[in-house]
Coordinates of C-alpha atoms in Angstrom, one line a residue:
Chain A
X217 CA 2.0 157.1 27.8
X218 CA -1.7 157.0 28.0
X219 CA -3.6 155.2 30.7
X220 CA -0.7 153.6 32.5
X221 CA -1.5 150.8 35.0
X222 CA -1.4 152.3 38.5
X223 CA -0.3 150.5 41.6
X224 CA -1.8 152.0 44.8
X225 CA -0.2 151.2 48.2
X226 CA -2.4 152.1 51.1
X227 CA -6.2 151.9 51.0
X228 CA -7.1 153.9 54.0
X229 CA -9.9 156.5 54.1
X230 CA -7.9 158.8 51.8
X231 CA -6.6 156.1 49.5
X232 CA -10.1 154.7 48.9
X233 CA -11.5 157.9 47.6
X234 CA -8.5 158.5 45.4
X235 CA -8.5 154.9 44.0
X236 CA -12.2 155.1 43.2
X237 CA -11.6 158.3 41.2
X238 CA -8.7 156.7 39.3
X239 CA -11.0 153.8 38.4
X240 CA -13.7 156.2 37.4
X241 CA -11.1 158.0 35.3
X242 CA -10.5 154.8 33.3
X243 CA -7.3 153.6 35.0
X244 CA -6.5 150.0 35.8
X245 CA -5.6 150.0 39.5
X246 CA -3.5 147.4 41.3
X247 CA -3.8 147.7 45.1
X248 CA -2.0 146.6 48.2
X249 CA -2.8 147.3 51.8
X250 CA -1.3 146.1 55.1
X251 CA -4.8 144.9 56.2
X252 CA -6.3 143.0 53.3
X253 CA -9.8 143.0 54.7
X254 CA -9.9 146.8 54.6
X255 CA -9.2 146.8 50.9
X256 CA -11.6 144.2 49.6
X257 CA -14.5 146.5 48.8
X258 CA -12.2 148.1 46.2
X259 CA -11.9 144.8 44.4
X260 CA -15.6 144.9 44.0
X261 CA -15.2 148.3 42.4
X262 CA -12.7 146.9 39.9
X263 CA -9.3 147.2 41.6
X264 CA -6.9 144.2 41.4
X265 CA -5.6 142.9 44.7
X266 CA -1.9 141.9 45.2
X267 CA -0.5 140.1 48.3
X268 CA 2.8 141.9 48.4
X269 CA 4.1 145.4 47.7
X270 CA 6.8 143.9 45.4
X271 CA 4.3 142.1 43.2
X272 CA 1.9 145.1 43.1
X273 CA 4.9 147.3 42.1
X274 CA 6.1 144.9 39.4
X275 CA 2.7 144.9 37.8
X276 CA 2.4 148.7 37.6
X277 CA 3.7 151.6 35.5
X278 CA 3.0 154.2 38.2
X279 CA 3.1 153.3 41.9
X280 CA 1.3 155.6 44.2
X281 CA 1.7 155.4 48.0
X282 CA -0.7 156.8 50.6
X283 CA 0.4 155.5 53.9
X284 CA 0.6 156.8 57.5
X285 CA 3.9 158.1 58.8
X286 CA 7.3 158.9 57.4
X287 CA 8.4 155.6 58.9
X288 CA 5.8 153.8 56.8
X289 CA 6.9 155.7 53.7
X290 CA 10.5 154.6 54.4
X291 CA 9.4 151.0 54.9
X292 CA 7.4 150.7 51.7
X293 CA 10.0 152.4 49.5
X294 CA 13.2 150.9 51.0
X295 CA 12.6 148.0 53.2
X296 CA 9.6 146.5 51.4
X297 CA 11.2 147.4 48.2
X298 CA 9.1 149.6 45.9
X299 CA 12.4 151.0 44.6
X300 CA 13.9 147.5 44.3
X301 CA 11.0 146.2 42.3
X302 CA 9.8 149.2 40.2
X303 CA 10.4 148.9 36.5
X304 CA 13.1 151.0 35.0
X305 CA 11.5 154.1 33.5
X306 CA 8.5 153.8 35.7
X307 CA 7.1 156.4 38.1
X308 CA 6.6 156.4 41.9
X309 CA 4.5 159.1 43.7
X310 CA 4.4 159.4 47.4
X311 CA 1.1 161.2 48.3
X312 CA 1.5 160.7 52.1
X313 CA 2.2 163.9 54.0
X314 CA 5.8 163.1 55.0
X315 CA 9.3 164.6 55.4
X316 CA 10.8 166.8 52.7
X317 CA 14.2 165.2 53.4
X318 CA 12.8 161.7 53.0
X319 CA 11.2 162.8 49.7
X320 CA 14.6 163.9 48.5
X321 CA 16.1 160.6 49.6
X322 CA 13.5 158.6 47.6
X323 CA 14.1 160.9 44.6
X324 CA 17.8 160.4 44.7
X325 CA 17.6 156.6 45.1
X326 CA 14.9 156.4 42.4
X327 CA 17.0 158.5 40.0
X328 CA 20.0 156.3 40.4
X329 CA 17.9 153.4 39.3
X330 CA 16.2 155.2 36.3
X331 CA 12.9 155.6 38.2
X332 CA 11.1 158.9 38.3
X333 CA 9.9 159.9 41.8
X334 CA 7.5 162.7 42.7
X335 CA 6.3 163.8 46.2
X336 CA 2.7 164.9 46.0
X337 CA 0.9 165.3 49.3
X338 CA -2.7 166.5 49.3
X339 CA -5.0 168.6 51.3
X340 CA -8.8 168.4 51.3
X341 CA -9.4 165.5 53.6
X342 CA -11.5 162.4 53.1
X343 CA -14.3 164.4 51.5
X344 CA -11.9 165.9 49.0
X345 CA -10.5 162.5 48.3
X346 CA -14.0 161.1 47.6
X347 CA -15.2 164.0 45.5
X348 CA -11.9 164.3 43.6
X349 CA -11.5 167.9 44.7
X350 CA -8.1 167.5 46.5
X351 CA -5.4 170.2 46.4
X352 CA -2.2 168.4 45.2
X353 CA 1.2 169.9 45.7
X354 CA 3.9 168.3 43.6
X355 CA 7.7 168.2 43.9
X356 CA 10.1 166.4 41.5
X357 CA 11.1 166.7 37.9
X358 CA 8.8 168.9 35.9
X359 CA 8.8 166.5 32.9
X360 CA 7.6 163.7 35.2
X361 CA 4.9 166.0 36.6
X362 CA 3.8 166.9 33.0
X363 CA 3.5 163.2 32.1
X364 CA 1.5 162.3 35.2
X365 CA -0.7 165.3 35.3
X366 CA -3.8 163.5 34.0
X367 CA -3.5 161.1 36.9
X368 CA -3.4 164.0 39.4
X369 CA -6.4 165.5 37.6
X370 CA -8.4 162.3 38.2
X371 CA -7.9 162.7 41.9
X372 CA -7.9 166.5 42.5
X373 CA -8.8 169.9 41.3
X374 CA -6.0 172.3 42.5
X375 CA -2.9 170.7 41.0
X376 CA 0.2 172.8 41.4
X377 CA 3.8 171.9 40.5
X378 CA 5.9 173.4 43.3
X379 CA 9.5 172.6 42.1
X380 CA 12.3 170.1 42.7
X381 CA 12.0 166.9 44.8
X382 CA 10.7 167.7 48.3
X383 CA 8.9 170.9 47.3
X384 CA 5.5 169.2 47.4
X385 CA 6.2 168.1 51.0
X386 CA 7.6 171.6 51.9
X387 CA 4.4 173.2 50.5
X388 CA 2.2 170.9 52.6
X389 CA 4.2 171.9 55.6
X390 CA 3.4 175.6 54.8
X391 CA -0.3 174.5 54.7
X392 CA 0.0 172.8 58.1
X393 CA 2.0 175.7 59.7
X394 CA -0.7 178.1 58.6
X395 CA -3.5 175.9 60.1
X396 CA -1.6 175.3 63.4
X397 CA -1.5 178.9 64.6
X398 CA -4.9 179.7 63.2
X399 CA -6.4 176.9 65.3
X400 CA -5.1 178.6 68.4
X401 CA -6.6 181.9 67.4
X402 CA -10.0 180.3 66.7
X403 CA -10.0 178.4 70.1
X404 CA -8.7 181.3 72.1
X405 CA -11.5 183.5 70.6
X406 CA -14.2 181.0 71.4
X407 CA -12.8 180.4 74.9
X408 CA -12.7 184.1 75.5
X409 CA -16.3 184.5 74.3
X410 CA -17.4 181.8 76.7
X411 CA -15.6 183.3 79.7
X412 CA -17.0 186.7 78.9
X413 CA -20.5 185.3 79.0
X414 CA -21.1 186.0 75.3
X415 CA -23.4 184.0 73.0
X416 CA -20.6 182.3 71.0
X417 CA -22.9 181.7 67.9
X418 CA -23.7 185.4 67.8
X419 CA -20.0 186.2 68.1
X420 CA -19.3 183.9 65.1
X421 CA -22.0 185.9 63.1
X422 CA -20.0 189.1 63.8
X423 CA -16.5 187.8 63.1
X424 CA -16.7 185.0 60.5
X425 CA -17.1 187.1 57.4
X426 CA -14.5 189.7 58.1
X427 CA -10.7 190.0 58.6
X428 CA -10.8 187.2 61.2
X429 CA -12.4 184.8 58.8
X430 CA -10.9 181.5 57.9
X431 CA -11.8 178.0 56.8
X432 CA -11.3 176.8 60.4
X433 CA -13.5 179.5 61.8
X434 CA -16.3 178.7 59.4
X435 CA -16.0 174.9 59.5
X436 CA -14.5 173.9 62.8
X437 CA -15.7 176.6 65.3
X438 CA -19.3 175.5 65.0
X439 CA -18.3 171.9 65.7
X440 CA -16.3 173.0 68.8
X441 CA -19.4 174.8 70.1
X442 CA -21.5 171.7 69.5
X443 CA -19.0 169.5 71.3
X444 CA -18.5 167.5 68.1
X445 CA -14.9 166.3 68.2
X446 CA -15.2 163.5 65.6
X447 CA -12.2 163.4 63.4
X448 CA -12.2 165.1 60.1
X449 CA -8.5 165.3 60.5
X450 CA -6.9 163.3 63.3
X451 CA -4.9 165.0 66.1
X452 CA -2.2 162.2 65.8
X453 CA -1.7 163.0 62.1
X454 CA -1.6 166.7 62.7
X455 CA 1.1 166.1 65.4
X456 CA 3.1 164.1 62.9
X457 CA 2.9 166.9 60.4
X458 CA 3.8 169.6 62.9
X459 CA 6.7 167.5 64.1
X460 CA 8.1 167.3 60.6
X461 CA 7.4 171.0 60.0
X462 CA 9.1 172.1 63.2
X463 CA 12.1 169.9 62.7
X464 CA 12.5 171.1 59.2
X465 CA 12.1 174.8 60.2
X466 CA 14.7 174.4 62.9
X467 CA 17.1 172.8 60.4
X468 CA 16.6 175.8 58.2
X469 CA 17.2 178.2 61.2
X470 CA 13.7 179.4 61.3
X471 CA 11.9 180.2 64.6
X472 CA 8.2 179.4 64.5
X473 CA 6.7 180.4 67.9
X474 CA 3.1 179.9 66.7
X475 CA 3.8 176.4 65.4
X476 CA 5.7 175.5 68.5
X477 CA 2.9 176.6 70.9
X478 CA 0.2 174.8 68.8
X479 CA 2.3 171.6 68.7
X480 CA 2.7 171.6 72.4
X481 CA -1.0 172.0 73.1
X482 CA -1.8 169.2 70.7
X483 CA 0.8 166.9 72.3
X484 CA -0.8 167.6 75.7
X485 CA -4.2 166.6 74.2
X486 CA -2.7 163.4 72.8
X487 CA -1.3 162.6 76.2
X488 CA -4.7 163.0 77.6
X489 CA -6.2 160.5 75.2
X490 CA -7.4 162.7 72.4
X491 CA -5.0 161.5 69.6
X492 CA -7.9 160.0 67.7
X493 CA -10.1 163.1 68.0
X494 CA -10.4 165.7 65.2
X495 CA -8.1 168.7 65.3
X496 CA -11.0 170.9 66.5
X497 CA -10.6 169.2 69.9
X498 CA -7.9 171.9 70.6
X499 CA -10.8 173.9 72.0
X500 CA -10.7 171.6 75.0
X501 CA -7.2 172.9 75.9
X502 CA -8.8 176.2 76.7
X503 CA -11.8 175.1 78.8
Chain B
X43 CA -37.5 208.9 67.1
X44 CA -36.8 209.2 63.4
X45 CA -33.7 211.0 62.0
X46 CA -32.2 212.1 65.3
X47 CA -29.4 214.7 65.0
X48 CA -26.1 212.9 65.4
X49 CA -23.0 214.3 67.0
X50 CA -19.8 212.6 65.8
X51 CA -16.6 212.9 67.8
X52 CA -13.5 211.9 66.0
X53 CA -13.1 212.4 62.3
X54 CA -10.1 210.2 61.5
X55 CA -9.9 207.9 58.6
X56 CA -12.7 205.6 60.0
X57 CA -14.9 208.4 61.2
X58 CA -14.8 210.2 57.9
X59 CA -16.3 207.3 56.0
X60 CA -18.9 206.7 58.6
X61 CA -19.9 210.3 58.8
X62 CA -20.3 210.5 55.0
X63 CA -22.5 207.5 55.1
X64 CA -24.7 209.0 57.8
X65 CA -25.1 212.2 55.7
X66 CA -25.9 210.1 52.7
X67 CA -28.5 208.3 54.9
X68 CA -30.2 211.6 55.5
X69 CA -28.9 212.4 59.0
X70 CA -27.9 215.8 60.2
X71 CA -24.4 215.3 61.6
X72 CA -22.6 217.6 64.1
X73 CA -18.9 217.0 64.2
X74 CA -15.9 217.6 66.5
X75 CA -12.3 216.6 66.1
X76 CA -9.1 217.4 68.1
X77 CA -7.5 218.7 65.0
X78 CA -10.0 221.0 63.3
X79 CA -8.2 221.1 59.9
X80 CA -8.6 217.4 59.5
X81 CA -12.4 217.7 59.7
X82 CA -13.1 220.7 57.4
X83 CA -13.7 218.7 54.2
X84 CA -16.7 217.1 56.1
X85 CA -18.2 220.6 56.5
X86 CA -18.2 220.8 52.7
X87 CA -20.1 217.6 52.6
X88 CA -22.8 219.0 54.9
X89 CA -21.6 218.3 58.5
X90 CA -21.8 221.0 61.1
X91 CA -18.6 221.9 62.9
X92 CA -18.5 222.5 66.7
X93 CA -15.5 223.9 68.6
X94 CA -16.0 221.8 71.7
X95 CA -17.2 218.4 72.6
X96 CA -19.7 219.9 75.1
X97 CA -21.4 222.1 72.5
X98 CA -21.4 219.3 69.9
X99 CA -23.0 217.0 72.5
X100 CA -25.6 219.5 73.6
X101 CA -26.8 220.0 70.0
X102 CA -27.2 216.2 69.4
X103 CA -29.7 213.4 70.1
X104 CA -27.2 210.7 69.6
X105 CA -23.4 211.1 70.2
X106 CA -21.1 208.7 68.4
X107 CA -17.4 208.5 69.4
X108 CA -14.6 207.1 67.2
X109 CA -11.4 208.1 68.8
X110 CA -8.0 206.3 69.3
X111 CA -7.2 204.7 72.5
X112 CA -9.1 203.8 75.7
X113 CA -7.5 206.8 77.3
X114 CA -9.1 209.0 74.6
X115 CA -12.4 207.3 75.2
X116 CA -12.1 208.0 78.9
X117 CA -11.2 211.7 78.2
X118 CA -14.1 212.4 75.9
X119 CA -16.8 210.7 78.0
X120 CA -15.6 211.8 81.5
X121 CA -13.0 214.6 81.4
X122 CA -14.3 216.4 78.4
X123 CA -17.8 215.7 79.5
X124 CA -20.0 214.0 76.9
X125 CA -21.8 212.4 79.9
X126 CA -22.0 215.8 81.7
X127 CA -23.5 217.5 78.7
X128 CA -25.6 214.8 76.9
X129 CA -29.3 215.5 77.1
X130 CA -31.4 213.2 79.4
X131 CA -32.9 210.5 77.3
X132 CA -30.2 210.8 74.6
X133 CA -27.9 208.1 73.3
X134 CA -24.2 207.8 73.3
X135 CA -22.4 205.2 71.2
X136 CA -18.6 204.4 71.5
X137 CA -17.5 202.8 68.3
X138 CA -13.8 203.0 69.2
X139 CA -12.2 199.6 69.8
X140 CA -11.7 199.9 73.5
X141 CA -11.8 198.1 76.8
X142 CA -15.0 196.1 77.8
X143 CA -14.5 197.3 81.4
X144 CA -14.5 200.9 80.3
X145 CA -17.6 200.3 78.2
X146 CA -19.3 199.1 81.4
X147 CA -18.2 202.1 83.3
X148 CA -19.6 204.4 80.7
X149 CA -22.8 202.5 80.6
X150 CA -23.2 202.7 84.4
X151 CA -22.4 206.4 84.6
X152 CA -24.7 207.1 81.6
X153 CA -27.6 205.0 83.1
X154 CA -27.4 206.9 86.4
X155 CA -28.0 210.1 84.4
X156 CA -30.8 208.8 82.2
X157 CA -28.6 208.5 79.2
X158 CA -28.5 205.3 77.0
X159 CA -25.0 204.0 76.2
X160 CA -24.0 201.4 73.7
X161 CA -20.5 200.0 72.8
X162 CA -20.3 199.3 69.1
X163 CA -16.8 198.7 67.8
X164 CA -16.5 197.8 64.1
X165 CA -14.4 195.7 61.8
X166 CA -13.9 196.2 58.1
X167 CA -11.2 199.0 58.1
X168 CA -11.2 202.3 56.3
X169 CA -12.6 200.7 53.1
X170 CA -15.5 199.2 55.0
X171 CA -16.1 202.6 56.6
X172 CA -16.2 204.3 53.2
X173 CA -18.4 201.7 51.5
X174 CA -20.7 201.3 54.5
X175 CA -19.9 197.6 54.7
X176 CA -18.6 197.5 58.3
X177 CA -19.3 194.7 60.7
X178 CA -20.7 196.3 63.9
X179 CA -20.8 194.4 67.2
X180 CA -23.1 196.0 69.7
X181 CA -23.4 195.8 73.5
X182 CA -25.8 197.6 75.8
X183 CA -29.6 197.6 76.3
X184 CA -31.5 195.8 73.6
X185 CA -34.1 198.5 73.5
X186 CA -31.5 201.1 72.8
X187 CA -30.0 199.0 70.1
X188 CA -33.4 198.5 68.5
X189 CA -34.0 202.3 68.4
X190 CA -30.6 203.0 66.9
X191 CA -30.5 200.2 64.4
X192 CA -31.2 202.4 61.4
X193 CA -28.1 204.5 62.3
X194 CA -25.9 201.4 62.4
X195 CA -27.4 200.3 59.1
X196 CA -26.4 203.5 57.5
X197 CA -22.8 202.7 58.4
X198 CA -22.5 198.9 58.2
X199 CA -23.8 195.7 56.8
X200 CA -23.3 193.0 59.4
X201 CA -25.0 194.5 62.4
X202 CA -25.2 192.1 65.4
X203 CA -26.5 192.8 68.9
X204 CA -24.2 190.9 71.2
X205 CA -25.7 191.5 74.7
X206 CA -25.3 193.7 77.7
X207 CA -22.9 196.6 78.0
X208 CA -19.3 195.6 77.1
X209 CA -20.4 192.7 74.9
X210 CA -19.6 194.7 71.7
X211 CA -16.1 195.3 72.9
X212 CA -15.7 191.7 74.1
X213 CA -16.8 190.5 70.6
X214 CA -14.3 192.8 68.9
X215 CA -11.6 191.2 71.2
X216 CA -12.6 187.8 69.9
X217 CA -12.1 189.1 66.4
X218 CA -8.6 190.5 67.2
X219 CA -7.6 187.3 69.1
X220 CA -8.5 185.2 66.1
X221 CA -6.5 187.5 63.8
X222 CA -3.4 187.6 66.1
X223 CA -2.6 183.9 66.0
X224 CA -3.6 183.5 62.4
X225 CA -1.1 186.3 61.4
X226 CA 1.7 184.2 62.9
X227 CA 0.6 181.2 61.0
X228 CA 0.5 183.1 57.7
X229 CA 4.0 184.6 58.3
X230 CA 5.6 181.4 59.5
X231 CA 4.3 179.6 56.4
X232 CA 5.7 182.3 54.1
X233 CA 9.0 182.4 55.9
X234 CA 9.2 178.6 55.8
X235 CA 8.5 178.7 52.0
X236 CA 11.2 181.3 51.5
X237 CA 13.8 179.3 53.5
X238 CA 12.9 176.1 51.7
X239 CA 13.6 177.8 48.4
X240 CA 10.0 177.5 47.2
X241 CA 8.2 180.0 45.0
X242 CA 5.9 181.6 47.5
X243 CA 3.3 182.7 45.0
X244 CA 3.0 179.1 43.8
X245 CA 2.7 178.0 47.5
X246 CA -0.2 180.4 47.9
X247 CA -1.9 178.9 44.9
X248 CA -1.8 175.5 46.7
X249 CA -2.9 176.5 50.1
X250 CA -5.1 179.6 49.9
X251 CA -8.4 177.9 48.9
X252 CA -8.2 174.9 51.3
X253 CA -8.2 174.3 55.1
X254 CA -5.4 176.8 55.6
X255 CA -7.4 179.6 53.9
X256 CA -8.2 182.8 55.6
X257 CA -8.8 186.5 55.0
X258 CA -5.3 187.2 56.0
X259 CA -3.8 184.6 53.8
X260 CA -5.8 185.9 50.8
X261 CA -5.4 189.6 51.4
X262 CA -2.2 190.2 53.4
X263 CA 0.2 187.4 52.3
X264 CA 0.4 188.8 48.8
X265 CA 1.3 192.2 50.2
X266 CA 4.0 190.6 52.4
X267 CA 5.6 189.0 49.4
X268 CA 5.5 192.3 47.5
X269 CA 7.1 194.1 50.4
X270 CA 4.1 196.3 50.7
X271 CA 3.8 197.2 54.4
X272 CA 1.5 200.2 54.0
X273 CA -1.1 200.4 56.8
X274 CA -4.5 199.0 56.2
X275 CA -4.6 198.4 59.9
X276 CA -1.8 200.0 62.0
X277 CA 0.6 197.9 64.1
X278 CA 0.1 200.4 67.0
X279 CA -3.6 200.0 67.0
X280 CA -3.4 196.2 66.8
X281 CA -1.0 196.3 69.8
X282 CA -3.6 198.4 71.7
X283 CA -6.3 195.8 70.9
X284 CA -4.1 192.9 71.9
X285 CA -3.2 194.5 75.1
X286 CA -6.8 195.0 76.1
X287 CA -7.6 191.4 75.0
X288 CA -4.7 189.9 76.9
X289 CA -5.4 191.9 80.1
X290 CA -9.1 191.0 79.9
X291 CA -8.3 187.3 79.2
X292 CA -6.0 187.2 82.2
X293 CA -8.6 188.8 84.5
X294 CA -11.0 186.0 83.4
X295 CA -8.4 183.4 84.1
X296 CA -7.9 182.4 80.5
X297 CA -4.5 181.5 79.1
X298 CA -4.0 182.6 75.5
X299 CA -0.5 181.5 74.4
X300 CA -1.2 182.3 70.7
X301 CA -2.3 185.9 71.5
X302 CA 0.7 186.3 73.9
X303 CA 3.2 185.2 71.3
X304 CA 1.7 187.4 68.6
X305 CA 1.6 190.5 70.9
X306 CA 5.2 190.0 71.8
X307 CA 6.3 189.9 68.2
X308 CA 4.3 193.0 67.3
X309 CA 5.7 194.9 70.3
X310 CA 9.2 194.0 69.1
X311 CA 8.3 195.4 65.7
X312 CA 7.0 198.6 67.2
X313 CA 10.2 199.0 69.2
X314 CA 12.0 198.7 65.9
X315 CA 10.0 201.6 64.4
X316 CA 7.2 199.7 62.7
X317 CA 4.3 201.0 64.8
X318 CA 2.9 202.9 61.8
X319 CA 3.2 200.0 59.4
X320 CA 0.3 197.7 58.5
X321 CA -0.1 194.5 60.5
X322 CA 1.3 192.5 57.6
X323 CA 4.7 193.8 58.6
X324 CA 4.7 190.8 61.0
X325 CA 6.4 189.0 58.1
X326 CA 9.6 190.9 58.8
X327 CA 9.8 189.3 62.3
X328 CA 10.6 186.0 60.5
X329 CA 13.1 187.2 57.9

């Protein structure tokens, strides 16, 4: 199968970058989005608009979904019928960060219809989506992954097959779990520095390059100090991810005190109107 | 003042590397250590042994201390008399990770005697001490720092003056606070991966280079997976640091839930006999 026609459901800030890279990679891309107006610039770029998920699916060999919440994933696959309308032998890939259990449900339902399903959440944010440098973590059948690898390579750089259905989502949960606690550490250190009357920028010079170093410390701590809480990654989406991670951890009998504390702090921030801020707003919890 | 004679109190694994770099830098180094046998190889390298702290101090222009706990710092400066025996106009530098309040006490006592005191804890571990690549965070009078800068440069690479007395220790606390929560995140992610039946090495391939990335994830997570809990940095010393950080944070009215959780987990490990393991042993808390 070379150059299959791709249907892409969900043309948000992430989807847009990914679709443009697919077009750049020579793929024909069919698109659908809940709000049509937000997708029209992609038509100028060469994508083909469809008015329904079912028609978009029927016209495609590979359907990619990049929507918001697990509920949206459920809707587009089951209620709105991707699985009802996908061609036998075709492929569906959910790239939304969503629940591992739901990824398994989709896989099982798809398999029973002769459809190949992969879960393939990403990290790297809107900039990674634009530049095609995403990290993509894939679960599902290895043979399906092998066939679709060129598609992933058109959208990302660090493409890793993680195992059976749900493993991509589980891996993304590992990513978010790591970030959750680290964000507390970064914020607690900066808040401590402030209370102690230190010059926080000088403190960062001492601690960023050593054993305390992290992506968040290098990239988000400076924004915290500047009072720049614009979203790179939204609080509301991080809460969604942490909720899935925490529920899944509990189901597996795993205690995660760091994740639990971080989730609580973020939920308090969301209650205080910060759900559309970037995750670096956690700093405010400590001020 | 060029090439002052340096007295170095405490020839443990950190002190040894630092002393050798001072000798390599052309300094005459007087040494004292609680256990003489552990210091004798330094005499072969050119250091001069003294049987008491007082005699070592009297023979030196700059006294550096690198001991274990705040109690030891207190003992060598007050009880064993560095401050009683240091020459007027001389310099004392505590490079132990210790309490900011104690650093201020030493500074005040030293100042009243015409002695210049700096607090200058380090990060970078025994390997950084050997290679002379330590990060050194300095508090005290700027003029004293400026005079002693060549000495710091002989031992480290990232030399940052952080402000008045105690600021070096406060900065080190920021470093340890950042690490504490991040260690939970790393361990929780690996434990989650294990429970979910993922291949943890593959998971690291997906998450290490992105927004979840950190020094600990790159350097300690692989050791956790190999079951290698040998100390790079001892659990007992990390608990010491977290205890100081947490007490100081509380005195400043700062809540640090991440630090608190991490400290608790490490204390449980120490109670279970892991105080001499490396900090990566935190992984065991989640198994």
